Coordinates of C-alpha atoms and ligand atoms in Angstrom, one line a residue:
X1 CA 157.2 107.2 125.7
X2 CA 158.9 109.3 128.3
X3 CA 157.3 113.3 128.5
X4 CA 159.1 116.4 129.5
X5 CA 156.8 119.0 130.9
X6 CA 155.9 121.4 129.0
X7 CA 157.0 125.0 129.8
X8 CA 154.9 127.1 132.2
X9 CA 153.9 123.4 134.0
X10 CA 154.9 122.0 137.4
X11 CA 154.5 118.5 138.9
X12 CA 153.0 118.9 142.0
X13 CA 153.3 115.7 144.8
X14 CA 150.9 115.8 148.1
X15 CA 148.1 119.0 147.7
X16 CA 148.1 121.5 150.4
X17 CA 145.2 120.4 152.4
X18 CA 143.2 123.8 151.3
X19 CA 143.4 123.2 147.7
X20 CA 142.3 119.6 148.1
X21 CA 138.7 120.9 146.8
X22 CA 139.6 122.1 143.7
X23 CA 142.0 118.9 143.3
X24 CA 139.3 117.0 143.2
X25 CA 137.0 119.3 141.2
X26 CA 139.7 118.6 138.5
X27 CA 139.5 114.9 138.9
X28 CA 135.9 114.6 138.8
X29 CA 134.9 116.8 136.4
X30 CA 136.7 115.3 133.8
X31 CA 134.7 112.0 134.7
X32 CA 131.5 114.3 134.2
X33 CA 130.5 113.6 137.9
X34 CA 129.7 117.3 138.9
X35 CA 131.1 118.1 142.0
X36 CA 129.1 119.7 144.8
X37 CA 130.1 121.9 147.4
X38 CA 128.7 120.0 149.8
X39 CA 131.8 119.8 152.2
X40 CA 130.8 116.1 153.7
X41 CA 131.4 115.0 149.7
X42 CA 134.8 116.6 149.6
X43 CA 135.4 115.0 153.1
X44 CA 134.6 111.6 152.4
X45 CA 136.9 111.8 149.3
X46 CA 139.8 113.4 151.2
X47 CA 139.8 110.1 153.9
X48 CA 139.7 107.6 151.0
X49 CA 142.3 109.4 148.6
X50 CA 144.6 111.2 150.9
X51 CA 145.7 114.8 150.1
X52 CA 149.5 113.6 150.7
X53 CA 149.4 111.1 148.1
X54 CA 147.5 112.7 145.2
X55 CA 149.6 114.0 142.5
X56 CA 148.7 117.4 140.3
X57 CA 150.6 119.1 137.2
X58 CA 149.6 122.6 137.5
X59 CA 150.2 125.7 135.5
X60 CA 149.0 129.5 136.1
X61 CA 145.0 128.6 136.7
X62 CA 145.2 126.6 138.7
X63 CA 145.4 122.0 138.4
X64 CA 144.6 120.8 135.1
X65 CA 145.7 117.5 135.5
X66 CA 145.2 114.5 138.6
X67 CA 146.7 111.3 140.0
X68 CA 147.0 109.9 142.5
X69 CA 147.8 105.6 144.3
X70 CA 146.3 104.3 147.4
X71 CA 148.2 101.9 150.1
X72 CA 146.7 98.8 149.7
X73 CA 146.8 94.8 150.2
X74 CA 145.5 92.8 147.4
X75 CA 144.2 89.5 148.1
X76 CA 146.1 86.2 145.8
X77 CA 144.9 82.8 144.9
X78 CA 145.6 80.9 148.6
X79 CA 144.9 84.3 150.3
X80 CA 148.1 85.3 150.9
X81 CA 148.3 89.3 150.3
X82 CA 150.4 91.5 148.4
X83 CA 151.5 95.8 148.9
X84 CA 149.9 97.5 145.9
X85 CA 149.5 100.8 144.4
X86 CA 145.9 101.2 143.7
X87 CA 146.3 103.8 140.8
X88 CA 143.2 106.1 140.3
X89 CA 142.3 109.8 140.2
X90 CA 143.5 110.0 136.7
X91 CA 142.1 112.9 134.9
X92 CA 143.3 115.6 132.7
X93 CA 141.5 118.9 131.7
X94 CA 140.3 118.6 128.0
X95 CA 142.2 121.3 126.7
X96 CA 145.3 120.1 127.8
X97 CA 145.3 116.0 126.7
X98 CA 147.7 114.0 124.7
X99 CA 150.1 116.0 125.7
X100 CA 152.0 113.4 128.1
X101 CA 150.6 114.4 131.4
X102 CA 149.6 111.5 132.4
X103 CA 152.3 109.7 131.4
X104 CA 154.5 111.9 133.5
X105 CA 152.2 111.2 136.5
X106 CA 152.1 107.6 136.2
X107 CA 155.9 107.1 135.8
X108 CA 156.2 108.8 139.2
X109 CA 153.3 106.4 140.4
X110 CA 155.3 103.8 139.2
X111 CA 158.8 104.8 140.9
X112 CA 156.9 105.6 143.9
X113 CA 155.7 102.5 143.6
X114 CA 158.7 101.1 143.6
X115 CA 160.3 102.8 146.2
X116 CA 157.5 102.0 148.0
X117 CA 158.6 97.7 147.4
X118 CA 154.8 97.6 146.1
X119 CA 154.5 94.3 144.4
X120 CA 152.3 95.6 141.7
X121 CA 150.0 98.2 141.0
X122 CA 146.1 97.9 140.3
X123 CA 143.5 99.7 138.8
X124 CA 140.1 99.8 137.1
X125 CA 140.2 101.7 133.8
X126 CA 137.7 104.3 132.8
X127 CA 138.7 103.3 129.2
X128 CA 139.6 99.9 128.1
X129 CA 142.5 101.3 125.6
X130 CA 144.1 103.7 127.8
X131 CA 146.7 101.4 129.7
X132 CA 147.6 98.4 128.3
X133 CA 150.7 100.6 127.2
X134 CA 151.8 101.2 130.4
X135 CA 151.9 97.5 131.3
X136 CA 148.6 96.7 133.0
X137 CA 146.2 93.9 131.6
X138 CA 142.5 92.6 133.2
X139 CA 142.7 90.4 135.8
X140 CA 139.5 90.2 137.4
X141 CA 136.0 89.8 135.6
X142 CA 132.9 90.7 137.0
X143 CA 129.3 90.5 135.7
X144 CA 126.7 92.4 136.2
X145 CA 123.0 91.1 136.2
X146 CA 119.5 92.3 136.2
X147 CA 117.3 89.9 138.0
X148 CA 113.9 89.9 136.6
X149 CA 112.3 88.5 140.4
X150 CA 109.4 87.0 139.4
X151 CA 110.3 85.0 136.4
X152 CA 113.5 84.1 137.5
X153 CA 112.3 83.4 141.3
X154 CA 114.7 81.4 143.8
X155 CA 114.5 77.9 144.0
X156 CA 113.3 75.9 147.6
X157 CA 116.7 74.3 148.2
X158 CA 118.3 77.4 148.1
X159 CA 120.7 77.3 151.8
X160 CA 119.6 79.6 154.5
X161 CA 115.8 78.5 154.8
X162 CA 115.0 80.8 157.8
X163 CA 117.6 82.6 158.4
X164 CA 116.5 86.2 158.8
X165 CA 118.4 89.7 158.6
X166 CA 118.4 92.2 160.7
X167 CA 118.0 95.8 160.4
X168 CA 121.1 97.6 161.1
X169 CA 122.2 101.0 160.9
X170 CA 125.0 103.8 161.6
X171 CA 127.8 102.4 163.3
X172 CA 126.4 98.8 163.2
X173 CA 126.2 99.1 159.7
X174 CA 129.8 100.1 159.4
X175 CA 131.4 97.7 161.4
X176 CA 129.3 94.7 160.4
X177 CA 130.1 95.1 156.6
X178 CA 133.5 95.8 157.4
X179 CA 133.8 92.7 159.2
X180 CA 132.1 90.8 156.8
X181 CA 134.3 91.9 154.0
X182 CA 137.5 90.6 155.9
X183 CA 136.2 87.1 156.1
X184 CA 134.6 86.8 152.6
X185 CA 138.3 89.0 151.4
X186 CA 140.6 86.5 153.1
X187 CA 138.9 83.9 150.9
X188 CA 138.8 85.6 147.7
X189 CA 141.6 86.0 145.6
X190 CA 141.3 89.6 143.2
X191 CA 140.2 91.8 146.1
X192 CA 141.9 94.9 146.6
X193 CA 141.4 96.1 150.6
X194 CA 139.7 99.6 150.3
X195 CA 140.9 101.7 153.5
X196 CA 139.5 102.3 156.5
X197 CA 137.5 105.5 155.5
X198 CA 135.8 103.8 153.0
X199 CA 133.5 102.1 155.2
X200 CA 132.7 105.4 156.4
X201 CA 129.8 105.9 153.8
X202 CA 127.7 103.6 155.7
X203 CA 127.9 105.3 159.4
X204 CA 127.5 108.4 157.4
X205 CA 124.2 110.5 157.3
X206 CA 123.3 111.4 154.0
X207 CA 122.3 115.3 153.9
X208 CA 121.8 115.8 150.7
X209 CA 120.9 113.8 147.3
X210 CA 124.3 114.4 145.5
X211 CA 126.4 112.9 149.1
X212 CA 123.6 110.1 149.1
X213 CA 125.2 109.2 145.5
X214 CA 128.7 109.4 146.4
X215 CA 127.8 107.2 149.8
X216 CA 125.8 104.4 148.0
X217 CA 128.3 104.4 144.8
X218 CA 125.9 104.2 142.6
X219 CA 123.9 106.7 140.2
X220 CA 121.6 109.2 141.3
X221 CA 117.7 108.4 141.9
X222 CA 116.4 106.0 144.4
X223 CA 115.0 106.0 147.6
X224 CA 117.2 106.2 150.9
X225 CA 119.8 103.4 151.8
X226 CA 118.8 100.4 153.6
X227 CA 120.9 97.9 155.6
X228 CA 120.5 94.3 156.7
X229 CA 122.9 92.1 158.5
X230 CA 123.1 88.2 159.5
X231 CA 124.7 88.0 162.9
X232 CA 128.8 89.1 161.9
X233 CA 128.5 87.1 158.9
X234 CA 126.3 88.6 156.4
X235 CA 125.7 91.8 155.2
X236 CA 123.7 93.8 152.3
X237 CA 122.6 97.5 151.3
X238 CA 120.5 98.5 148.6
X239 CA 118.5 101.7 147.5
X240 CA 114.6 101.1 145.8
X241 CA 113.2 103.5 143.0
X242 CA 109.7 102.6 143.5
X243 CA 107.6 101.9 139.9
X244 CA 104.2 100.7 138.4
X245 CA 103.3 99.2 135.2
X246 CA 100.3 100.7 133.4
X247 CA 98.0 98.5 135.2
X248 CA 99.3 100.1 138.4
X249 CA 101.1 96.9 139.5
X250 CA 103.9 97.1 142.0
X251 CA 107.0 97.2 139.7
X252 CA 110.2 98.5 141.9
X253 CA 113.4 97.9 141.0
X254 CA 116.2 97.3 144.3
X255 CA 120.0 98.3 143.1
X256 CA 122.2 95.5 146.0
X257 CA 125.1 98.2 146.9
X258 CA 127.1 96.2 149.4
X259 CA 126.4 92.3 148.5
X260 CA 128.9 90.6 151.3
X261 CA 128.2 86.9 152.5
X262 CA 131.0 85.0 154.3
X263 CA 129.4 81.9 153.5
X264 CA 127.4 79.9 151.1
X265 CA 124.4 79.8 153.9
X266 CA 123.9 83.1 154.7
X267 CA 124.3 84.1 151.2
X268 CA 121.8 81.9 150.2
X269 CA 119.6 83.5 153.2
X270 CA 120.5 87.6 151.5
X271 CA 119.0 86.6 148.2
X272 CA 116.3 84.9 150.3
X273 CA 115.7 88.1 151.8
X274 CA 116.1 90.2 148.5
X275 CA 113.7 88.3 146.7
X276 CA 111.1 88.8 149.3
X277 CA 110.9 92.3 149.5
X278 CA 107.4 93.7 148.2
X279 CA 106.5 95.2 145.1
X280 CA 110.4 94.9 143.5
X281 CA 110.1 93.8 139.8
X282 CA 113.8 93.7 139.5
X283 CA 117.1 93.5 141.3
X284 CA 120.2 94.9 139.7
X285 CA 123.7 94.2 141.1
X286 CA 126.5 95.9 140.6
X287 CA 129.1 93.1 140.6
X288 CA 128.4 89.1 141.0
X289 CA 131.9 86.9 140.5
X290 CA 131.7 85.0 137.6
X291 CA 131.4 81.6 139.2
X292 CA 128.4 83.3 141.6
X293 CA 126.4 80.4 142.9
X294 CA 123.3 82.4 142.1
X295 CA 122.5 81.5 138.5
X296 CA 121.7 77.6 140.3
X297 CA 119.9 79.0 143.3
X298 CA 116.8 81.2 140.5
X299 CA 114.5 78.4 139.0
X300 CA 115.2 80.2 135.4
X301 CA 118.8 82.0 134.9
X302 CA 117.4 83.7 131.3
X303 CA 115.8 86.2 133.6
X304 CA 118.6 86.8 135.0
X305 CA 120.4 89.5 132.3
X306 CA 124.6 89.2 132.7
X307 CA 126.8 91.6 130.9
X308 CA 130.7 90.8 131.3
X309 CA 132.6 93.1 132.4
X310 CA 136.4 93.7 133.0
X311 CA 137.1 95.1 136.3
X312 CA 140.7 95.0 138.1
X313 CA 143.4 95.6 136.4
X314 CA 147.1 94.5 137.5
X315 CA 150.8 95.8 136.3
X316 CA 153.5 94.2 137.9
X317 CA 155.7 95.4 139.6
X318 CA 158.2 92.4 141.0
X319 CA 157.4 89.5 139.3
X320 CA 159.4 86.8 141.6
X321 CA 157.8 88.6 144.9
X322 CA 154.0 87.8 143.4
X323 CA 154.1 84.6 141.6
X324 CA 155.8 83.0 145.0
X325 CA 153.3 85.0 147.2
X326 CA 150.2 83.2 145.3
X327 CA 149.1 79.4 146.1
X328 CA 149.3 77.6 143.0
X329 CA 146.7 74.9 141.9
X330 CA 149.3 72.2 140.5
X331 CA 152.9 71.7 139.9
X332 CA 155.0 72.2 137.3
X333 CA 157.9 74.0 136.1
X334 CA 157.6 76.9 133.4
X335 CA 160.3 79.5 132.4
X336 CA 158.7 82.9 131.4
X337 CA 160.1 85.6 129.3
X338 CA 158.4 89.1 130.1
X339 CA 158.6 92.3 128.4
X340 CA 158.4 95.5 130.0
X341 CA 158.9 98.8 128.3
X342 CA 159.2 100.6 131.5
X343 CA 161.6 97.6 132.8
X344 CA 160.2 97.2 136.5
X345 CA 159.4 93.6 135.1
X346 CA 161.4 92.8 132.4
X347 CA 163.3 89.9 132.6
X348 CA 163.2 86.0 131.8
X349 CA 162.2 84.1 135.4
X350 CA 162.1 80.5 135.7
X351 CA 158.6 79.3 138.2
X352 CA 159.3 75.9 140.0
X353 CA 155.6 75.3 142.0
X354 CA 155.6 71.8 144.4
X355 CA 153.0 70.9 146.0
X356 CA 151.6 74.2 145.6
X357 CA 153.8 76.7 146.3
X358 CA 156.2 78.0 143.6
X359 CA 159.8 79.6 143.7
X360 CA 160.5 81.9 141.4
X361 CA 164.0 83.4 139.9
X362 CA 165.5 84.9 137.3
X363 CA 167.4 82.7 134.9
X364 CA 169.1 82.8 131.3
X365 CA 167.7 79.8 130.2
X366 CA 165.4 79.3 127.1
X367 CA 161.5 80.2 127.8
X368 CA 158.6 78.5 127.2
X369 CA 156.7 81.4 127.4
X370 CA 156.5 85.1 126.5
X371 CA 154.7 87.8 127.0
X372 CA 154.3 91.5 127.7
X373 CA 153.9 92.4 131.5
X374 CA 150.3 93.5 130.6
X375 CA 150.0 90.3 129.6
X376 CA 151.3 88.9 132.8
X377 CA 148.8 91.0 134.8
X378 CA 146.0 89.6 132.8
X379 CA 146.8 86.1 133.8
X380 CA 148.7 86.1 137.1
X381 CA 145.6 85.8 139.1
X382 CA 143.8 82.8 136.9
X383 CA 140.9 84.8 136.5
X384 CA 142.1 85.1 132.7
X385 CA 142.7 82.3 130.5
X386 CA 146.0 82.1 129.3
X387 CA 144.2 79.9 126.3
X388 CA 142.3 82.6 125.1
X389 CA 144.9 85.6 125.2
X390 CA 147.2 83.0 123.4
X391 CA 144.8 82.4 120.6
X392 CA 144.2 86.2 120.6
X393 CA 148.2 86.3 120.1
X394 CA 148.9 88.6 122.8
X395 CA 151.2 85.2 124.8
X396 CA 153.5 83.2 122.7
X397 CA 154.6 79.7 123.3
X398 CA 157.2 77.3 122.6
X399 CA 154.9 74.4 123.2
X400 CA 150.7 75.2 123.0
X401 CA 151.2 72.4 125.9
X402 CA 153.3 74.9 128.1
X403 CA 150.0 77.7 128.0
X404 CA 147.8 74.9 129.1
X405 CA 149.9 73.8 131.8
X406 CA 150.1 77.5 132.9
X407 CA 146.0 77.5 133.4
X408 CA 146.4 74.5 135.3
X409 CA 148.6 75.9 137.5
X410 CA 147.3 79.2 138.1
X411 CA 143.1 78.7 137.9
X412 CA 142.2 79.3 140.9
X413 CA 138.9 77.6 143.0
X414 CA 137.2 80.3 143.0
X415 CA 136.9 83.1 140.3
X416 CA 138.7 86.1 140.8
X417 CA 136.6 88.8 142.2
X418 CA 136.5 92.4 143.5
X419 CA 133.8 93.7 145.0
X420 CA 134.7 97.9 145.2
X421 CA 136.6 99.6 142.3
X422 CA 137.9 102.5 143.8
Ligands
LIG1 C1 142.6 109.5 130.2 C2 143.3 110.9 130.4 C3 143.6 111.0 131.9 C4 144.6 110.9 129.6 O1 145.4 112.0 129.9 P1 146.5 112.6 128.9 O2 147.3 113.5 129.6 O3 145.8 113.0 127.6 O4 147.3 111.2 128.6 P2 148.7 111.2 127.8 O5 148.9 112.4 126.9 O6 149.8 111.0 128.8 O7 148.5 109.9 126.9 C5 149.3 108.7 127.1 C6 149.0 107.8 126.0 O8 147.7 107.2 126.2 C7 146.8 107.5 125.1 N1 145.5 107.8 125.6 C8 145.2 108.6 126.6 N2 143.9 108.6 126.8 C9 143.3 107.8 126.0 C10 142.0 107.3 125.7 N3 141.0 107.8 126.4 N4 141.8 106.4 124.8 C11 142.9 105.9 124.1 N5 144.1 106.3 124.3 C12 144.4 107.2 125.2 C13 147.5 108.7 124.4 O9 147.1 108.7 123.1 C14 148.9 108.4 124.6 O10 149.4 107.4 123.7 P3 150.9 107.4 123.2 O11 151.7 107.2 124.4 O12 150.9 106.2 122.3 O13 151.1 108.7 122.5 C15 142.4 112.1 130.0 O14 142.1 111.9 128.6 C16 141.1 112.2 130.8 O15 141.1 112.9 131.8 N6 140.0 111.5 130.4 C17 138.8 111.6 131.1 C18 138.8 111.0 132.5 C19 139.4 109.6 132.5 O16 139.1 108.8 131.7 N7 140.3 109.3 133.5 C20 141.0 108.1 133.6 C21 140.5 107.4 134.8 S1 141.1 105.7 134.7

């Protein structure tokens, strides 16, 4: 488990601000997004993953392999917040994998981490496989849907009956979704606070198709970017590629960027607005929680097309430190063994919630459950079921009773949810 370097190789931690360019050329190659010499690309990058954070392993041509982790809050059940690591930038050049490079990165992620009194670190996976071994599991499910408009329509009751948008842009546009994303955040447990910079994108000018990718974070194609806010409590972008069926009807399709709604009214009053727009055939979003109230606001839901997908992924980190941070949905007492090859998390803890709000310490008694710390991240949030990963084997218990009283516990009322993988 643990790599050496291998000779000629050097572990390289912060990148000199003038070979910040060809750190990230080695990142995002390796992900097959090209990278453009457009220097507003590289610049909106080098805000939102700093050059004194990211991590290389060098040799004589240069960077051949990339990390890096973010400063971050992430948002728990009760929406109390924990410091995380948000882990990302991974890449290594082709010729040079399975050789332990990452691993070497990520165990100094990890002990920055920790120096660092991070709670946890959090990610979002390229590949499903790659990092249940070092201790992360997926906490936070998303689905995303393709809205056929006019079969699946929107239903008269839906809230926000005349409530209309307005257009916003530039700086508007940047501090209105900003805003917006701090009152829908402090109510939603799974979110992971991008930084500042990131909201950048949107008071940004695109000047060129490749930066107007990168800004909307989505693929390329598609007309230009278009904003609309409701007063400081709504706020939505999208991009339209215009089409036609064979009979030359109006057959668009809208691709929702930023979908952020502080409440059930003026989110009802967005998709009001979305499904109004002219000559759109279909809406496709990028991420809807799982318990979105939309599939009971269209008149037909089986024209609304869902695929599940895992999106944040959590490794912790200190395990007393997050289970008391989190609200907790109903009392009990549970004694949890965890296993953690890296140790950071390894250890047998006894959880004590009343009336909601848990203690947590380490003990020597007898468990009633155990698990691997990816394990743990899967279900600390109550966006997994602990029923299912025990049937899949992955969480053993002493009593099947104990796993059940566990989701009790930890489901919180409203699904786990994160609305930007960075
Ligand atoms: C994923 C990537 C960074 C791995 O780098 P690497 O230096 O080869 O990783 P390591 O040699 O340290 O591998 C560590 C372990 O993970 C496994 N692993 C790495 N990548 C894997 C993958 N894509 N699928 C399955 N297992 C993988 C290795 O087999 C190894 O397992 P072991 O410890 O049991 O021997 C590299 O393959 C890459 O750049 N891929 C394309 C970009 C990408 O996916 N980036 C990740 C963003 S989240």
């Amino acid at each position: 488990m643990s790599h050496t370097l291998p000779d000629g190789f050097s572990l390289v931690e912060g990148i000199p601000e003038d070979r910040y360019p060809e750190w990230l050329g080695c990142w995002l190659t390796t992900l097959a997004t090209p990278t453009d010499p457009d220097p507003a690309i590289v610049d909106f990058h080098r805000q939102v993953y700093p050059p004194e954070r990211a991590i290389a392993i060098q040799d004589k041509h240069g960077y051949g392999a990339t990390n890096t982790s973010l400063d971050c809050d992430l948002v728990l059940p009760g929406g109390a917040t924990v410091p995380a690591a948000l882990c990302t930038g991974g890449s290594c050049h082709p010729t040079l994998t399975r050789r332990g490079l990452m691993t070497i990165m990520l165990d100094r992620v990890y002990r920055r981490a920790a120096e660092e009194e991070k709670a946890l670190c959090a990610d979002s996976p390229s590949e499903w496989p790659i990092y249940q071994r070092f201790g992360h599991g997926p906490a936070v499910w998303y689905e995303y849907a393709e809205i056929d408009v006019r079969r699946a329509g929107l239903r008269d009751d839906v809230p926000g009956a005349g409530i209309r948008p307005r257009r916003v842009t530039g700086k508007e546009a940047q501090e209105t979704a900003q805003g917006v994303y701090a009152l829908h955040a402090a109510a939603t447990p799974g979110e992971v606070i991008p930084p500042a910079a990131f909201w950048d994108r949107l008071s940004t000018e695109p000047s060129s198709p490749a930066l107007e990718t990168t800004l909307s974070l989505s693929g390329p194609g598609g007309g230009p970017r278009h904003c609309a806010a409701i007063e400081n409590r709504g706020f939505v972008s999208y991009r339209i590629t215009p089409g036609w069926t064979a009979e030359q009807a109006p057959n668009g399709v809208l691709k929702v960027i930023d979908f952020l709604a502080a409440d059930s009214e003026t989110a009802g009053a967005l998709w009001r607005y979305l499904f109004s727009i002219d000559m759109i055939g279909e809406i496709h979003v990028r991420r809807l929680p799982m318990d979105d109230p939309l599939r009971w606001w269209v008149t037909d839901a089986r024209w609304m097309r869902n695929l599940r997908r895992d999106g944040l992924w959590l490794r912790l980190l200190d395990v007393p430190r997050t289970l008391e941070a989190r609200a907790w949905s109903a009392d009990g007492v549970l004694t949890i063994r965890v296993h953690d090859a890296r140790g950071y998390a390894a250890g047998t803890y006894r959880l004590e919630v009343d009336s909601g709000v848990g203690v947590c310490r380490r003990t020597t008694a007898e468990h009633d459950l155990e698990m691997d710390v990816s394990t743990l991240g899967a279900i600390v949030l109550g966006g997994t079921s602990a029923s299912g990963v025990h049937r899949g084997g992955r969480l053993h218990a002493r009593d099947p009773r104990h796993v059940r009283l566990w989701d009790v516990m930890a489901t919180p009322e409203r699904a786990p949810f994160v609305s930007y993988l960075l």
